[in-house]
XYZ file of C-alpha atoms in Angstrom:
189
model
C 4.333 19.020 1.037
C 5.776 21.743 -1.089
C 7.178 23.243 2.018
C 8.504 21.357 3.051
C 6.269 19.987 6.194
C 4.784 16.156 6.098
C 8.752 14.692 4.894
C 10.635 13.758 7.494
C 10.512 10.334 6.277
C 12.534 11.654 3.065
C 14.914 13.367 4.248
C 16.002 11.241 6.460
C 16.552 9.066 3.549
C 20.129 8.972 1.982
C 19.573 9.316 -1.268
C 16.511 11.240 -0.910
C 19.636 13.999 0.816
C 21.620 13.274 -2.413
C 18.827 14.368 -4.062
C 18.855 17.370 -2.225
C 22.741 18.060 -2.660
C 23.312 17.804 0.856
C 24.152 15.010 3.542
C 22.495 16.044 6.354
C 19.250 16.726 7.689
C 19.880 19.106 9.357
C 21.691 20.959 5.863
C 18.450 21.070 4.690
C 15.861 23.537 4.102
C 12.411 23.035 4.029
C 11.305 25.053 1.313
C 14.416 23.583 -0.653
C 12.985 19.598 0.371
C 9.878 21.505 -0.824
C 11.087 21.844 -3.491
C 12.709 17.997 -3.645
C 9.981 15.868 -3.253
C 7.924 18.019 -6.172
C 9.832 16.729 -8.512
C 10.787 14.057 -7.607
C 6.378 13.313 -6.719
C 4.393 15.874 -9.028
C 6.718 13.697 -12.043
C 6.124 10.857 -12.067
C 8.142 8.834 -15.010
C 6.226 5.746 -14.273
C 3.239 5.642 -16.830
C 1.086 2.874 -18.206
C 2.638 2.822 -21.753
C 5.702 1.703 -19.271
C 3.587 -1.067 -17.996
C 3.184 -2.484 -21.360
C 7.105 -2.468 -21.612
C 7.697 -3.836 -18.948
C 5.236 -7.635 -19.855
C 7.355 -6.605 -22.455
C 10.529 -8.028 -20.357
C 9.522 -10.833 -18.884
C 6.874 -13.504 -18.122
C 7.686 -12.508 -14.194
C 3.634 -12.332 -12.237
C 3.061 -8.247 -12.732
C 2.414 -6.075 -9.655
C 0.965 -3.637 -9.005
C 1.044 -1.894 -6.154
C -1.267 1.755 -5.917
C -4.357 1.036 -7.167
C -7.414 2.418 -5.582
C -10.184 3.421 -8.468
C -11.799 1.087 -10.596
C -10.525 2.598 -14.048
C -7.133 2.139 -13.252
C -7.629 -1.137 -11.701
C -9.465 -2.873 -15.193
C -6.662 -0.337 -17.097
C -3.864 -2.569 -14.961
C -5.816 -5.721 -15.935
C -6.407 -5.189 -19.338
C -2.799 -4.675 -19.808
C -1.662 -7.839 -18.468
C -0.697 -7.326 -14.758
C -1.428 -10.459 -12.790
C -1.587 -9.108 -9.203
C -3.585 -6.028 -8.929
C -2.373 -4.465 -4.735
C -5.106 -1.990 -3.410
C -3.001 0.631 -1.352
C -3.481 4.444 -0.787
C 0.209 3.353 0.562
C -0.525 3.655 3.708
C -1.722 7.053 3.229
C 0.500 8.760 6.147
C 0.880 11.511 4.058
C -3.710 11.787 3.438
C -4.103 11.834 7.136
C -8.661 12.740 6.300
C -8.408 11.033 2.988
C -10.181 8.703 1.688
C -9.358 5.274 3.614
C -8.501 2.670 1.020
C -10.753 0.190 2.568
C -13.304 1.972 0.722
C -11.511 2.076 -2.579
C -11.618 -1.729 -2.409
C -14.721 -4.152 -3.784
C -15.226 -1.674 -6.065
C -10.972 -2.349 -8.079
C -12.506 -5.684 -6.477
C -15.486 -5.586 -9.493
C -12.883 -3.848 -12.206
C -10.211 -6.191 -11.511
C -12.686 -9.106 -12.679
C -10.797 -12.488 -11.449
C -7.305 -11.348 -11.085
C -6.476 -11.618 -7.447
C -5.875 -7.930 -5.654
C -4.245 -7.819 -1.686
C -4.841 -4.766 0.441
C -2.667 -3.187 2.879
C -3.016 0.064 4.172
C -4.487 1.470 7.511
C -4.406 -2.503 9.478
C -3.995 -1.872 12.578
C -4.741 -5.128 14.313
C -6.428 -8.866 13.205
C -10.059 -7.363 13.385
C -8.690 -4.348 10.104
C -7.450 -7.882 8.409
C -10.635 -9.639 8.871
C -12.372 -6.564 6.719
C -10.100 -6.811 4.009
C -10.018 -10.313 4.121
C -13.955 -10.634 4.367
C -14.158 -8.296 1.203
C -12.592 -9.758 -1.297
C -8.153 -9.293 -0.985
C -6.741 -12.388 -1.822
C -3.926 -11.569 0.872
C -3.333 -8.608 4.106
C -0.533 -6.702 4.239
C 1.074 -4.980 7.188
C 2.873 -2.664 6.835
C 2.884 -0.236 10.709
C 2.677 -2.180 13.255
C 5.309 -4.579 11.088
C 7.373 -2.007 11.494
C 5.944 -0.252 15.472
C 7.653 -4.014 16.518
C 10.362 -3.946 15.146
C 11.838 -1.065 15.816
C 9.816 -1.236 19.838
C 12.022 -5.228 20.622
C 13.250 -6.067 16.534
C 12.444 -9.494 15.852
C 10.752 -10.573 19.062
C 8.869 -7.297 18.987
C 7.639 -8.281 15.761
C 7.348 -11.829 16.658
C 5.049 -9.702 19.027
C 3.596 -7.463 16.877
C 2.429 -10.742 14.179
C 1.115 -13.286 16.592
C -1.407 -10.874 18.396
C -2.570 -9.561 14.932
C -3.335 -13.136 13.611
C -4.578 -14.294 17.545
C -6.771 -11.377 17.323
C -8.234 -12.355 14.167
C -8.208 -16.133 15.038
C -10.398 -14.816 18.811
C -12.167 -12.450 16.422
C -13.213 -15.566 13.681
C -13.862 -17.860 16.815
C -16.190 -15.421 18.785
C -18.077 -14.773 15.096
C -18.358 -18.859 14.716
C -15.979 -18.903 11.744
C -14.003 -21.698 11.207
C -12.517 -21.517 8.097
C -11.119 -17.700 6.322
C -13.905 -18.759 3.144
C -17.274 -17.675 5.061
C -16.115 -13.881 6.230
C -17.395 -13.296 2.867
C -19.187 -10.303 3.399
C -22.399 -9.543 1.522
C -22.367 -6.684 -0.907
C -25.359 -4.738 -1.450
C -26.137 -4.254 -4.803
């Protein structure tokens, strides 16, 4: 990434181009793109102290996304967040890394009674059921949603969501589940 590789989703963004001081992606030197990416993402300006500050500003529900480690989930809970989103943001830049689903159980344990959502690597209805079975309160989809929209607009989006729901429904029926609450997977302690 520091060499400007694997960051096309950034270099095509108008705001990223503005930060890089160019008006077109073709005018962007890959090394400069890497330096801009590093400046934006390697020096995070949002810290745990900011959660305390935001919590003081509002009583609205506060969701913290990107939690994959139990210590972070415990800290977020301690700081008064309302929901923890276990997510590696799709992991598209970290192919070969540990999938977020592998972290979900430990994040759920650390979250205590806080709801935990999950949204990384969900590609089909079985993935949705797997995350719910582990304890996710809500499961989000990203890429399939975007693919359906890109290929077929609204109708493509409807088709993708319908297919994911149909696959989940069929899988539950085949496995003799009639309710999502039955999906709680046995945990080995």
